[in-house]
PDB file of C-alpha atoms in Angstrom:
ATOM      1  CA  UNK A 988       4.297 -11.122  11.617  1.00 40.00           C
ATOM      2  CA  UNK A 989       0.852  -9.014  11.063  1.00 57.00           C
ATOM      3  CA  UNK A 990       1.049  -5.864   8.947  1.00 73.00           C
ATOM      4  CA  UNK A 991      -1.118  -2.561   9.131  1.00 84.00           C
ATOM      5  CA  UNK A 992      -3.665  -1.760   6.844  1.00 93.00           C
ATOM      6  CA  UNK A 993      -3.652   1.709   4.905  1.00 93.00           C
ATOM      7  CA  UNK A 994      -6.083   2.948   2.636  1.00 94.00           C
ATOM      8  CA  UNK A 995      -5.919   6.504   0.950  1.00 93.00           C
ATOM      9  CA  UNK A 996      -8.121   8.332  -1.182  1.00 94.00           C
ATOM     10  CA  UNK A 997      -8.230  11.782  -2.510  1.00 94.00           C
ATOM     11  CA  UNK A 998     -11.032  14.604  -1.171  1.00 93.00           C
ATOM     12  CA  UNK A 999     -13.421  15.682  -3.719  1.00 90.00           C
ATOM     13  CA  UNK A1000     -13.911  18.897  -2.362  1.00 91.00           C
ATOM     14  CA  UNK A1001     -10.534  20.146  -2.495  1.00 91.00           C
ATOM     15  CA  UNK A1002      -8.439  17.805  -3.413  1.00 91.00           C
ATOM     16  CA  UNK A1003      -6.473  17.023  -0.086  1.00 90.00           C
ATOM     17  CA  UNK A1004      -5.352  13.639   0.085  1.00 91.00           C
ATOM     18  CA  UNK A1005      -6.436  11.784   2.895  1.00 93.00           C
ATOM     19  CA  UNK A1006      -4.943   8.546   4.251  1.00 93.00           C
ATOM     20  CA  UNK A1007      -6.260   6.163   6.889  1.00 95.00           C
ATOM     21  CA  UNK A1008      -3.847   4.378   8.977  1.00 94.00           C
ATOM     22  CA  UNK A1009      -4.542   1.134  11.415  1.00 93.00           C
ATOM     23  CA  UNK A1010      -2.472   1.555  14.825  1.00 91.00           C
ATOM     24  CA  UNK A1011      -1.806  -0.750  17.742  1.00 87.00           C
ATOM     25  CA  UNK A1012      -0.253  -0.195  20.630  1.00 84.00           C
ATOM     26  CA  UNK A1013       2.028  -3.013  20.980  1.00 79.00           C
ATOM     27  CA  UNK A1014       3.931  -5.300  18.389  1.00 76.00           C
ATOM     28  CA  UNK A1015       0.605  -7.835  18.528  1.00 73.00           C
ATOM     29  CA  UNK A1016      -2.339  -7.706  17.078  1.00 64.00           C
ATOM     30  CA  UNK A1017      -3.959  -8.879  20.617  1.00 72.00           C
ATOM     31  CA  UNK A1018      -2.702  -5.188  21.198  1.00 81.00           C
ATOM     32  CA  UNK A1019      -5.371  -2.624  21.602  1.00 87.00           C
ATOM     33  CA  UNK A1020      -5.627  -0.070  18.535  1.00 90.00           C
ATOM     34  CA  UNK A1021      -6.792   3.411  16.583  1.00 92.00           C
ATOM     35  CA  UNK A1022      -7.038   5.159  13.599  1.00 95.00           C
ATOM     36  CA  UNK A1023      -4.617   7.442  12.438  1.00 93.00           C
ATOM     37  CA  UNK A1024      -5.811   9.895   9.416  1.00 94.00           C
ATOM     38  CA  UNK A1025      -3.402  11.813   7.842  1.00 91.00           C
ATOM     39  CA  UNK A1026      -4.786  14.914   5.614  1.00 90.00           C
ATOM     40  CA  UNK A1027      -2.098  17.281   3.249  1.00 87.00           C
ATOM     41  CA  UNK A1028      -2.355  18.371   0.181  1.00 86.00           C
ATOM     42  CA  UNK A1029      -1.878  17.143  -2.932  1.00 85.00           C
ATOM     43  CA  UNK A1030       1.647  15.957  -3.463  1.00 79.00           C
ATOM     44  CA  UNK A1031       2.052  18.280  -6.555  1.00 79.00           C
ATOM     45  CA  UNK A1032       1.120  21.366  -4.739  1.00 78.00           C
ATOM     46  CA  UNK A1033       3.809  21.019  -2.391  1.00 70.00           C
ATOM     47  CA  UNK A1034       6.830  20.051  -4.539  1.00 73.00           C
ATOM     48  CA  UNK A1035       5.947  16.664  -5.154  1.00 69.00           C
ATOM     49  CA  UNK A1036       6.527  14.917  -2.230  1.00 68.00           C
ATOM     50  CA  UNK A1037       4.487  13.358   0.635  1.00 69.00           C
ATOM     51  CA  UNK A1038       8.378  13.265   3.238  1.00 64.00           C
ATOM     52  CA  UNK A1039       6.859  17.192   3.657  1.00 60.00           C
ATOM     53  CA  UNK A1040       3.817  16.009   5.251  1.00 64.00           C
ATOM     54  CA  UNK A1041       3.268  18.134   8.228  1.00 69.00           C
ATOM     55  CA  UNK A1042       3.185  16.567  11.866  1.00 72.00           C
ATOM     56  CA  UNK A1043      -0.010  18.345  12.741  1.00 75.00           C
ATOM     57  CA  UNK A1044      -1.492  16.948   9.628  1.00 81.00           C
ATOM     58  CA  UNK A1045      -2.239  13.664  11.289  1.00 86.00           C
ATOM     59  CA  UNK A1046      -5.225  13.093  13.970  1.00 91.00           C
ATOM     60  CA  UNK A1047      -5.304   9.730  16.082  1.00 91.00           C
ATOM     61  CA  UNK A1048      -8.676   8.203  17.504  1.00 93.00           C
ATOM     62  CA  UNK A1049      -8.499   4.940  19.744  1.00 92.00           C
ATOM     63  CA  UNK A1050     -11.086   2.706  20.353  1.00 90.00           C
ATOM     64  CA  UNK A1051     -10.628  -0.744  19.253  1.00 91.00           C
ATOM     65  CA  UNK A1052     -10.163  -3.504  21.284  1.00 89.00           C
ATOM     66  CA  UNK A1053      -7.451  -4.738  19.491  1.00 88.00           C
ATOM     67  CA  UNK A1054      -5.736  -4.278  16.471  1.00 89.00           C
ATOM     68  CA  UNK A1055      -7.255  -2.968  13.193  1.00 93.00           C
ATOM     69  CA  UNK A1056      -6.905  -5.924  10.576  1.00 93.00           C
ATOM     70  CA  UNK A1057      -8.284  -4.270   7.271  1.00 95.00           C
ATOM     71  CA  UNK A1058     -10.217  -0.990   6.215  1.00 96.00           C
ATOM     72  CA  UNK A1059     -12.573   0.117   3.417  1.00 96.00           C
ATOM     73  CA  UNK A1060     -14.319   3.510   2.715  1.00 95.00           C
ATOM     74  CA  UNK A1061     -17.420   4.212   2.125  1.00 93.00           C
ATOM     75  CA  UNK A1062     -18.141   7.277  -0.148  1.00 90.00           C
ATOM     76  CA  UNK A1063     -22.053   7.512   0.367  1.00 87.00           C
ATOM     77  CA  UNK A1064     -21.491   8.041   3.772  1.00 88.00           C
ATOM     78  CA  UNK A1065     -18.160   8.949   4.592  1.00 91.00           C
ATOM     79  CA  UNK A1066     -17.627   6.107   7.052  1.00 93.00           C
ATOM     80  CA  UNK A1067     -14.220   4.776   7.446  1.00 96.00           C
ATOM     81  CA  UNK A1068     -15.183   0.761   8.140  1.00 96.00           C
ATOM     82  CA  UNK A1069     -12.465  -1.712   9.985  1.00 95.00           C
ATOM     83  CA  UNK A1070     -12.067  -5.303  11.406  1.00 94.00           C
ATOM     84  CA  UNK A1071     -10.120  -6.696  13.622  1.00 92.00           C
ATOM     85  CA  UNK A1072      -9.808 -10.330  15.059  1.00 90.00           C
ATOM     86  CA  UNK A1073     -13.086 -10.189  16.961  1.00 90.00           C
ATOM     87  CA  UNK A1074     -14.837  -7.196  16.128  1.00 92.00           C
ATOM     88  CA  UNK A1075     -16.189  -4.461  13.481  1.00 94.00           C
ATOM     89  CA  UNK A1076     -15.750  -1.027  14.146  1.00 94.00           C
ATOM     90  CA  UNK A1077     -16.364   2.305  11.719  1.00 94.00           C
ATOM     91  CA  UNK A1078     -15.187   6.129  11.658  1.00 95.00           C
ATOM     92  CA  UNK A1079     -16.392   9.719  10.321  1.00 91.00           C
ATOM     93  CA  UNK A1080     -15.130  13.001  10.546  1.00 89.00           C
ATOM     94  CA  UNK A1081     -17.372  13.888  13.134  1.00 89.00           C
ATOM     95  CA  UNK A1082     -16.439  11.468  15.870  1.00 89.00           C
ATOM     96  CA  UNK A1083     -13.284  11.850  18.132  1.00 91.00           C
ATOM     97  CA  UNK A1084     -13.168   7.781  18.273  1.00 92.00           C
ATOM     98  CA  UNK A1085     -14.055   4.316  16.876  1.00 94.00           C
ATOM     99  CA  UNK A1086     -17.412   3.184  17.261  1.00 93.00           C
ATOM    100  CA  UNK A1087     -19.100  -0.161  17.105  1.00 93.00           C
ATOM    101  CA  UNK A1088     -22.765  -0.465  14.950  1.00 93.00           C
ATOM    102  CA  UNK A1089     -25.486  -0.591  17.371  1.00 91.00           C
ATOM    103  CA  UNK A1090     -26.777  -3.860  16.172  1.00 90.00           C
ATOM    104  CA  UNK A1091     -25.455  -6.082  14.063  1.00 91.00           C
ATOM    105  CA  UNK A1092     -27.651  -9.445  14.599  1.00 87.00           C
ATOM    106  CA  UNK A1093     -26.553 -12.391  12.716  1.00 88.00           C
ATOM    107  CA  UNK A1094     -22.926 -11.587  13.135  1.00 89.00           C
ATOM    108  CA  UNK A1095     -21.344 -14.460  14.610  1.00 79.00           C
ATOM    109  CA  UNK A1096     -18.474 -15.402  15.740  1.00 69.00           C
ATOM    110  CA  UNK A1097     -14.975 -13.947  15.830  1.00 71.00           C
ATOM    111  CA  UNK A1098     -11.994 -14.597  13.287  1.00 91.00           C
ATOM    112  CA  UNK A1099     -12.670 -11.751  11.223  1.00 95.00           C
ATOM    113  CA  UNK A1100      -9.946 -10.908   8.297  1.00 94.00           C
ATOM    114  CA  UNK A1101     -10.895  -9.207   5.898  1.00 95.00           C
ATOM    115  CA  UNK A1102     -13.594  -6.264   4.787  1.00 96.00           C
ATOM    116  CA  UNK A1103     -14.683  -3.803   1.427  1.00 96.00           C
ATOM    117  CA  UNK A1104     -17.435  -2.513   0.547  1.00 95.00           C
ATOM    118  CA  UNK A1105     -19.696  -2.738  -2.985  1.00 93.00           C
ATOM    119  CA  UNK A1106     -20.894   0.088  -4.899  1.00 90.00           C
ATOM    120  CA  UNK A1107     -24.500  -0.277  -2.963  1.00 90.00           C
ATOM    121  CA  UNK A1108     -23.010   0.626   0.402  1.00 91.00           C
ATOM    122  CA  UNK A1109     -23.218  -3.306   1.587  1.00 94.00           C
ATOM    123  CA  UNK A1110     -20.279  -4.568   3.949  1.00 95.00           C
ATOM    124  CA  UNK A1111     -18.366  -7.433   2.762  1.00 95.00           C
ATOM    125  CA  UNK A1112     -16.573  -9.394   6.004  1.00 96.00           C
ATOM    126  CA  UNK A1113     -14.294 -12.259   5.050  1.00 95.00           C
ATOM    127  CA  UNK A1114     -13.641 -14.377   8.645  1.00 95.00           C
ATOM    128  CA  UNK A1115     -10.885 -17.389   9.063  1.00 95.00           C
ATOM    129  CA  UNK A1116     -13.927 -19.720   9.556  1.00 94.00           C
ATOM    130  CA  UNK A1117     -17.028 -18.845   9.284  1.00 94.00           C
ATOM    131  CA  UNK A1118     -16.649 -18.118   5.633  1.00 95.00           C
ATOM    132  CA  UNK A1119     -17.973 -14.262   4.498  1.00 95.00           C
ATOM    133  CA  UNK A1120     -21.013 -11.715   6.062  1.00 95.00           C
ATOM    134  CA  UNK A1121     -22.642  -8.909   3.538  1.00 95.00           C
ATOM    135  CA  UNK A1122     -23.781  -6.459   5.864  1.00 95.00           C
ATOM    136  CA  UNK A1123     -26.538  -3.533   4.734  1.00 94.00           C
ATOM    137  CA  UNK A1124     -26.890  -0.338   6.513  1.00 89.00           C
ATOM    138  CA  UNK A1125     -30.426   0.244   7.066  1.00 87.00           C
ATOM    139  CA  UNK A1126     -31.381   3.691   5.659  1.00 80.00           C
ATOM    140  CA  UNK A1127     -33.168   5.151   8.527  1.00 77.00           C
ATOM    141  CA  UNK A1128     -29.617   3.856  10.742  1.00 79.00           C
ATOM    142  CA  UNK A1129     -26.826   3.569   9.084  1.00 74.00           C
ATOM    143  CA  UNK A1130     -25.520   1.988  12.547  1.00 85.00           C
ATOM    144  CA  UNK A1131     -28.176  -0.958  12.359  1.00 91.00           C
ATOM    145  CA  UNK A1132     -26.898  -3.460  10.106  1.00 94.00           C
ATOM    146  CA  UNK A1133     -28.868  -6.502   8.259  1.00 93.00           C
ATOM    147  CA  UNK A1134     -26.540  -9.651   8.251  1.00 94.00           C
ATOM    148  CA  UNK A1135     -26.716 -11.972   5.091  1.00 95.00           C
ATOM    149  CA  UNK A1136     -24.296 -14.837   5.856  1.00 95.00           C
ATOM    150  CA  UNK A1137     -22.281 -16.808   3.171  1.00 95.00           C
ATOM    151  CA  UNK A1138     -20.882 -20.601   3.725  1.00 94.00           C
ATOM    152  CA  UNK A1139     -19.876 -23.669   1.834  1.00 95.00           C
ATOM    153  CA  UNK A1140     -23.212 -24.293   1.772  1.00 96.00           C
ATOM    154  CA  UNK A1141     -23.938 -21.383   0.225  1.00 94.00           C
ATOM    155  CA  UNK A1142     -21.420 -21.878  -2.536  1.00 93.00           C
ATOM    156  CA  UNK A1143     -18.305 -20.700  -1.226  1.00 92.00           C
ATOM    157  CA  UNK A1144     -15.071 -23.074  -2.094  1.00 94.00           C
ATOM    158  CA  UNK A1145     -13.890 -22.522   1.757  1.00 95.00           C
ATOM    159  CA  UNK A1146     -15.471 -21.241   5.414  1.00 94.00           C
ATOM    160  CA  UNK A1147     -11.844 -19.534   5.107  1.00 95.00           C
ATOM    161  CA  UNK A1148     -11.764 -16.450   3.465  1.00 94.00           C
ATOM    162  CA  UNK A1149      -8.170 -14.604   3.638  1.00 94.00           C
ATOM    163  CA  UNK A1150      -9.596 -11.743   1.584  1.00 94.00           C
ATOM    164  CA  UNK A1151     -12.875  -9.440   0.170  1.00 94.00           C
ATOM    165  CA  UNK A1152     -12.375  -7.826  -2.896  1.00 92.00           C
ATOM    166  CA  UNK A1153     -15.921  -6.217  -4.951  1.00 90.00           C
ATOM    167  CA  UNK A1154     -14.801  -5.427  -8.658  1.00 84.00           C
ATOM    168  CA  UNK A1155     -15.469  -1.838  -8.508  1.00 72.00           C
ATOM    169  CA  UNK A1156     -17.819  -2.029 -12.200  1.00 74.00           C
ATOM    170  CA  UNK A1157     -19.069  -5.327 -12.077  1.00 76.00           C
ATOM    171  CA  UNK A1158     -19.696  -5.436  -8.370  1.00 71.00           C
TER     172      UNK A1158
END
């Protein structure tokens, strides 16, 4: 059994909480899939509960191929990223669906399970093979990606990588 990813994160601005929701549209994660984002606000202003969430408060985009494995937000840009099984796929407010990078040469391969992203902006793909991608948005294109690809050979204990994780200080 496959679960959904969430991620959530409070607005700057104004303090809304915002929460990002994988979808599918069947109980497989062959099934094609979306984004749902949720945005309320903050718990405390409304009595302390999120169950008062208003229906209109949530927005769905579709797009994916299939379904949405894991997410990861990226605050320089506001891009929501995702993977699922095959593919990589990214959000922002200003789009009414998912969209695929432009290029992303040197990105092999399918498997993917896993994604987060490190304090410089750079992608971090774990896959169930292949071992782990860092992927750089080029500044003049955010939706042109370099590809830097990690193996065994490269140092890693195992070509399968479950799970990303970039310590937040460290990096």
């Amino acid at each position: 059994r496959s679960s959904i990813p969430m991620l959530a994160r409070v607005d700057e601005t104004n303090g809304d909480w915002i929460v990002y929701v994988g979808t599918r549209d069947a109980p497989s994660t062959d099934a094609t899939g979306g984004l749902d984002v949720f945005k309320f606000p903050s718990p405390k202003t409304i009595g302390g509960g999120i169950s008062r969430v208003d229906e209109n408060s949530r927005k769905t985009y579709s797009g994916a191929l299939s379904t949405p494995l894991d997410l990861t937000y990226e605050p320089n840009t506001g891009y929501v990223w995702m993977v699922t099984g095959s593919s990589l796929l990214y959000w922002t407010d200003d789009q009414d669906s998912l969209r695929y990078p432009l290029s992303t040469n040197g990105l092999t391969g399918s498997g993917f399970t896993s994604i987060d992203v490190d304090s410089r902006g750079n992608l971090w793909v774990g896959t169930s093979t292949q071992g782990a991608y860092r992927l750089t948005p080029r500044e003049t294109n955010p939706d042109t990606l370099s590809v830097l690809h990690f193996t065994t050979r490269q140092g890693l204990l195992s070509d399968k990588v479950q799970d990303v994780a970039v310590d937040s200080k460290l990096g």
